[in-house]
Amino acid sequence: MTNAAIQSPSHALEIDGMTCASCVRRVEKALLSVPGVTASAVNLATESARVEGRITDPEPLLRAVERAGYVARLKNPSAAAATQTAASDTLRRDLVIATVLTLPLVAPMLLLPLGIHAMPPGWLQFVLATPVQFWIGWRYYRGAWSALRAGTGNMDVLVALGTTAGYLLSVWHLVDPASRGGAALYFEASAAILTLVLLGKWMEARAKRDASSAIRALQELRPAVARIQRDDGTEVEWPVERVRAGDQLVVRPGERLPVDGVIAEGQTHVDESMLTGEPLPVSKSPGDRVTGGSVNAEGRLVVTAASSAAEGTLSRIVRLVEDAQLRKPPIQRLVDRVSAVFVPVVVLIAGLTLIGWGLSTGDWERALVTAVSVLVIACPCALGLATPTAIMAGTGMAARHGILVRDADALEGAAHLRTVAFDKTGTLTEGRPRLAGLYAAVGPRSEALALAAAVQAGSEHPLGRAVVSAAQTEGLMPPQAEGMRAIPGRGVEAQVAGRRYALGSDAWMDELGVDRALLREAAHAAAGKGFSVSWLAEVGGDTPALVALLVFGDTLRPEAAAAIAALTQAGIRPALVTGDHALAAAAIAAAVGLPSDAVHAGVLPEGKARLITELGERGTVAMVGDGINDAPALAAARVGIAMGSGSDVAMETAGITLMRPDPRLVADAIDLSRRTLSKMRQNLFWAFIYNVIGIPLAAAGLLNPIIAAAAMALSSVSVVGNTLLLKRWTPRITR
C-alpha cells in the first residue's frame, strides 16, 4: 500500500475468531469484495484490520466479515486493552478447566513405563473428555463451521477434524459390544490435543501482548482529564476528549500535558523521552511549543491548546505506528500464497495417510490415529504470526526511541540500503542560519539589508527569517514589498517601490543574467569557509543590476560526523545532496568525513529527484531531508527519511520520520530494520521447516497425536518468543 493510500478515508476494525494465515487471507478477501474498498490490511497478531476506500458507512464491512465467518466491530482504542485483557482471562479460565479435566486422563500414561496400569474406566474417561471436547473445544467447532461455510479451511478445521475423529473412535469402542471393552480408547489424546492447543493460544496471547507493549505505552501517555482555566481564573477538570484548540490548560509539576500547545505562562523543563527518545529534559519558556504526553518537570504552566487530543502529535504517532503494523512487507506475499492452499493440502495429505496406512496394514484404527497426528501438527498458526509479530515489535521499539515507521515496505526497504543521501540545511546542520555578512555592491549596507528584508518579509524559508531577524536587530524598517513569490530551488522575488528584485542562488542569477564579478571573490572566500551565499539583484530593467551579496552561517549538528561514521561502518555509502554552493558543500563534507566524490552541490529540487533515481540504479538508496524542496527526492527514494523538525510535507512524503533532529538515528533505523527483517526470515524459516519436517514424521506414524499437539502449540509460541528478542534492541545513542 502506498503512502497515498494513507490519505484516503479509512476504517479500523477489530476482528474476532482469526486463528491462522488462512483466516487473514479470507478476511482480506471479504473486505475487498465490498464496493468502494480499494485496499485492506489484516493483522493476525493484533486481530485488527484497516480498510481504505470510498466507504462512509462501515456496516457493509462488518457484514462482509461476518459472512466470512468472523465477528467484526469498529476499533475503540480506549477499550482495546480491556477487550484484550478479558479475552486473555477467558482463555486462562478455559485452560484451567481443561487442564483439571485432562490431567486424570494423561497422568496414568506417565506411569505405564513403570508397569503401573491406572487408566480410569472407560465411562469415567468419557465423562472427563466430553466437556473438553464440546465445551472447551466449542470455539474450534464454531471456527471450523464458519470456515467451511465460507468454502475454505483454517486451523480450526484441522483441530476439529482430528480431535473429533479420535473422540468418536473412542466412543465407538466404548459402546461396541464386539470390542468387549478391550479396544483402545483415545479420549486422553483428543482431550490433551485441545488442552495443549489452548495452552499454546494462551501463551501466544501473552507473547503478543508483550510484542505490542510499545504501542500501549504510547496510548497510555495521554492523561484522561485536562485542567481548564476559565476566563474568570477558576479551574475545572474536563475529559481530555473535550479539549479544543484555544483552550487554556493548567499543567502542574509532574503532570503530563493533555494535548499539543504553546506555553502562555511559566518556565519549565519537559521530559519528551517517550515521544522522541531524547533522554534529557528540554527547557521550555513562554512562546515555546509543547507536545501532548510529555511531562512537566517543574513549575506551573498555562498552555494554550493548539489542537484537540485526537489531532495532536501523540495521536498521530499512534495512528502511524498502528498503520505500519497493519501493512504487509513484500516478504509476506510468499506466506499469502502458501496459506491459500495450505489447509486443503493438509486435509488431502491426512486423507492419503489414512487410506495408505489402512490399505497397507489393514489396521484402520492405527491409520486413523496417524491421520489425526497429521491434521494436528500441521497448524498454520506459526506462518500467520511470523511477519506480523516482527513488524509489531520492530515498529513499536522504533517508536519508543523516536523513529516513526509509516509502513512495512519502508521497514523492509531500509534493511537493503546501500546509499543514504543527506540534505545539508536542517539535516546535517541545525537549520537555523544567521546572516553572517552582507556586502553591498552599490549604496550603504543598511539600505541593502533593509531591501533584502523587504523582499524576504513574507518568506517562511530559514534564510528569509535570518535576513528579517538581522534587520530587526539593527533597528531597520524595511520598505513595503508587493507580489512576493517564492521560486522553489532558486529564491524569492518581489516588487519594492515599483522595482522588481530577486534574491537567490548562483544558478538563478546566471539564468537572470546578473553580473556578479564585483563581489565574486568575496563570495568564493565565504563559501570556502563553509558559509552559504545568496545574491540580491534588481531584475526589472533591461540590464539586471547586482545589489548585494548575503553570507549565511549555519551550525553543523554535533552528531553529524558520528552519523556519517556509523553509516560507513555499517557498509552504507553516505552522500550529500544540496542546492548550496559547491564550496560551502565541500566544507561541510570535509567536516563530517564525506569524500569529495560523494558531494552533489547546486542541485535544484527536481534535480535532487533525478539524482536519487540515478543513485538508485547502483543499489537501494534513501534520502534524508527536512524541507519542502526535499519532498520530490524523498518520494523518489526507495526509503524517504524525514527529520521531525522539518516541514509537514517532508514528513507526509517520507516512509520514516525521525522525531528528534539527530542524524545518528538514520543508522539506528537501518540497524533496527535489518534486525526486524532478520526476525521475519527466521520466523518464516522455522514455520516452514516445522511443517516440512513434522508432517512427514506424522504421516510415517512416528508422532503420537499428543506429541503432535504439543509441537504445534510450541511452534507458534517459539515464533512469537523469537520476535520478542527485538525488545532487547537499543539505539546507538544509548549504547
Short mmCIF file of N, CA and C in Angstrom, two decimals, residues 422 424 428 573-578 580-590 592-603 611 615:
data_model
loop_
_atom_site.label_atom_id
_atom_site.label_comp_id
_atom_site.label_asym_id
_atom_site.label_seq_id
_atom_site.Cartn_x
_atom_site.Cartn_y
_atom_site.Cartn_z
N PHE A 422 22.04 12.69 2.14
CA PHE A 422 21.59 13.69 3.11
C PHE A 422 21.43 15.05 2.43
N LYS A 424 21.61 19.10 3.25
CA LYS A 424 22.53 19.80 4.16
C LYS A 424 21.80 20.60 5.22
N LEU A 428 22.08 17.86 8.19
CA LEU A 428 23.42 17.77 8.79
C LEU A 428 23.75 19.03 9.58
N ARG A 573 27.05 3.65 1.91
CA ARG A 573 27.77 4.80 1.37
C ARG A 573 26.94 6.07 1.60
N PRO A 574 27.42 7.00 2.45
CA PRO A 574 26.70 8.27 2.63
C PRO A 574 27.03 9.25 1.51
N ALA A 575 26.10 10.17 1.25
CA ALA A 575 26.30 11.19 0.22
C ALA A 575 25.64 12.48 0.68
N LEU A 576 26.05 13.61 0.09
CA LEU A 576 25.48 14.91 0.39
C LEU A 576 24.87 15.46 -0.89
N VAL A 577 23.59 15.81 -0.83
CA VAL A 577 22.86 16.37 -1.97
C VAL A 577 22.25 17.70 -1.52
N THR A 578 22.72 18.80 -2.09
CA THR A 578 22.29 20.11 -1.61
C THR A 578 22.18 21.09 -2.77
N ASP A 580 23.06 24.12 -2.27
CA ASP A 580 24.01 25.15 -1.88
C ASP A 580 25.22 25.18 -2.81
N HIS A 581 26.02 26.24 -2.65
CA HIS A 581 27.25 26.44 -3.41
C HIS A 581 28.21 25.27 -3.20
N ALA A 582 28.97 24.93 -4.23
CA ALA A 582 29.87 23.79 -4.19
C ALA A 582 30.91 23.93 -3.08
N LEU A 583 31.46 25.13 -2.90
CA LEU A 583 32.49 25.32 -1.88
C LEU A 583 31.91 25.15 -0.47
N ALA A 584 30.69 25.67 -0.24
CA ALA A 584 30.03 25.50 1.06
C ALA A 584 29.74 24.04 1.33
N ALA A 585 29.29 23.33 0.31
CA ALA A 585 29.01 21.90 0.45
C ALA A 585 30.29 21.12 0.74
N ALA A 586 31.38 21.50 0.06
CA ALA A 586 32.65 20.81 0.27
C ALA A 586 33.16 21.02 1.70
N ALA A 587 32.96 22.21 2.26
CA ALA A 587 33.40 22.50 3.62
C ALA A 587 32.64 21.64 4.62
N ILE A 588 31.33 21.51 4.43
CA ILE A 588 30.51 20.68 5.31
C ILE A 588 30.92 19.21 5.17
N ALA A 589 31.14 18.77 3.95
CA ALA A 589 31.54 17.38 3.70
C ALA A 589 32.86 17.05 4.41
N ALA A 590 33.80 17.97 4.32
CA ALA A 590 35.09 17.76 4.98
C ALA A 590 34.93 17.67 6.49
N VAL A 592 32.38 16.52 8.20
CA VAL A 592 31.71 15.30 8.65
C VAL A 592 32.38 14.03 8.15
N GLY A 593 33.43 14.16 7.33
CA GLY A 593 34.15 13.00 6.86
C GLY A 593 33.65 12.38 5.58
N LEU A 594 32.97 13.18 4.74
CA LEU A 594 32.50 12.69 3.46
C LEU A 594 33.56 12.89 2.38
N PRO A 595 33.79 11.91 1.52
CA PRO A 595 34.74 12.11 0.41
C PRO A 595 34.16 13.07 -0.62
N SER A 596 35.02 13.69 -1.40
CA SER A 596 34.60 14.70 -2.36
C SER A 596 33.68 14.13 -3.44
N ASP A 597 33.89 12.85 -3.80
CA ASP A 597 33.04 12.27 -4.84
C ASP A 597 31.64 11.94 -4.36
N ALA A 598 31.37 12.11 -3.06
CA ALA A 598 30.04 11.87 -2.51
C ALA A 598 29.25 13.16 -2.35
N VAL A 599 29.79 14.28 -2.85
CA VAL A 599 29.16 15.59 -2.70
C VAL A 599 28.51 16.01 -4.01
N HIS A 600 27.23 16.36 -3.96
CA HIS A 600 26.48 16.84 -5.12
C HIS A 600 25.87 18.18 -4.74
N ALA A 601 26.47 19.27 -5.25
CA ALA A 601 26.07 20.62 -4.87
C ALA A 601 25.35 21.32 -6.02
N GLY A 602 24.66 22.41 -5.65
CA GLY A 602 23.94 23.20 -6.64
C GLY A 602 22.81 22.45 -7.32
N VAL A 603 22.18 21.52 -6.62
CA VAL A 603 21.14 20.68 -7.20
C VAL A 603 19.77 21.25 -6.86
N LEU A 611 18.69 12.82 -9.38
CA LEU A 611 19.93 12.28 -8.83
C LEU A 611 19.67 11.06 -7.96
N LEU A 615 21.19 7.37 -8.41
CA LEU A 615 21.87 6.64 -7.34
C LEU A 615 21.19 5.30 -7.07
#
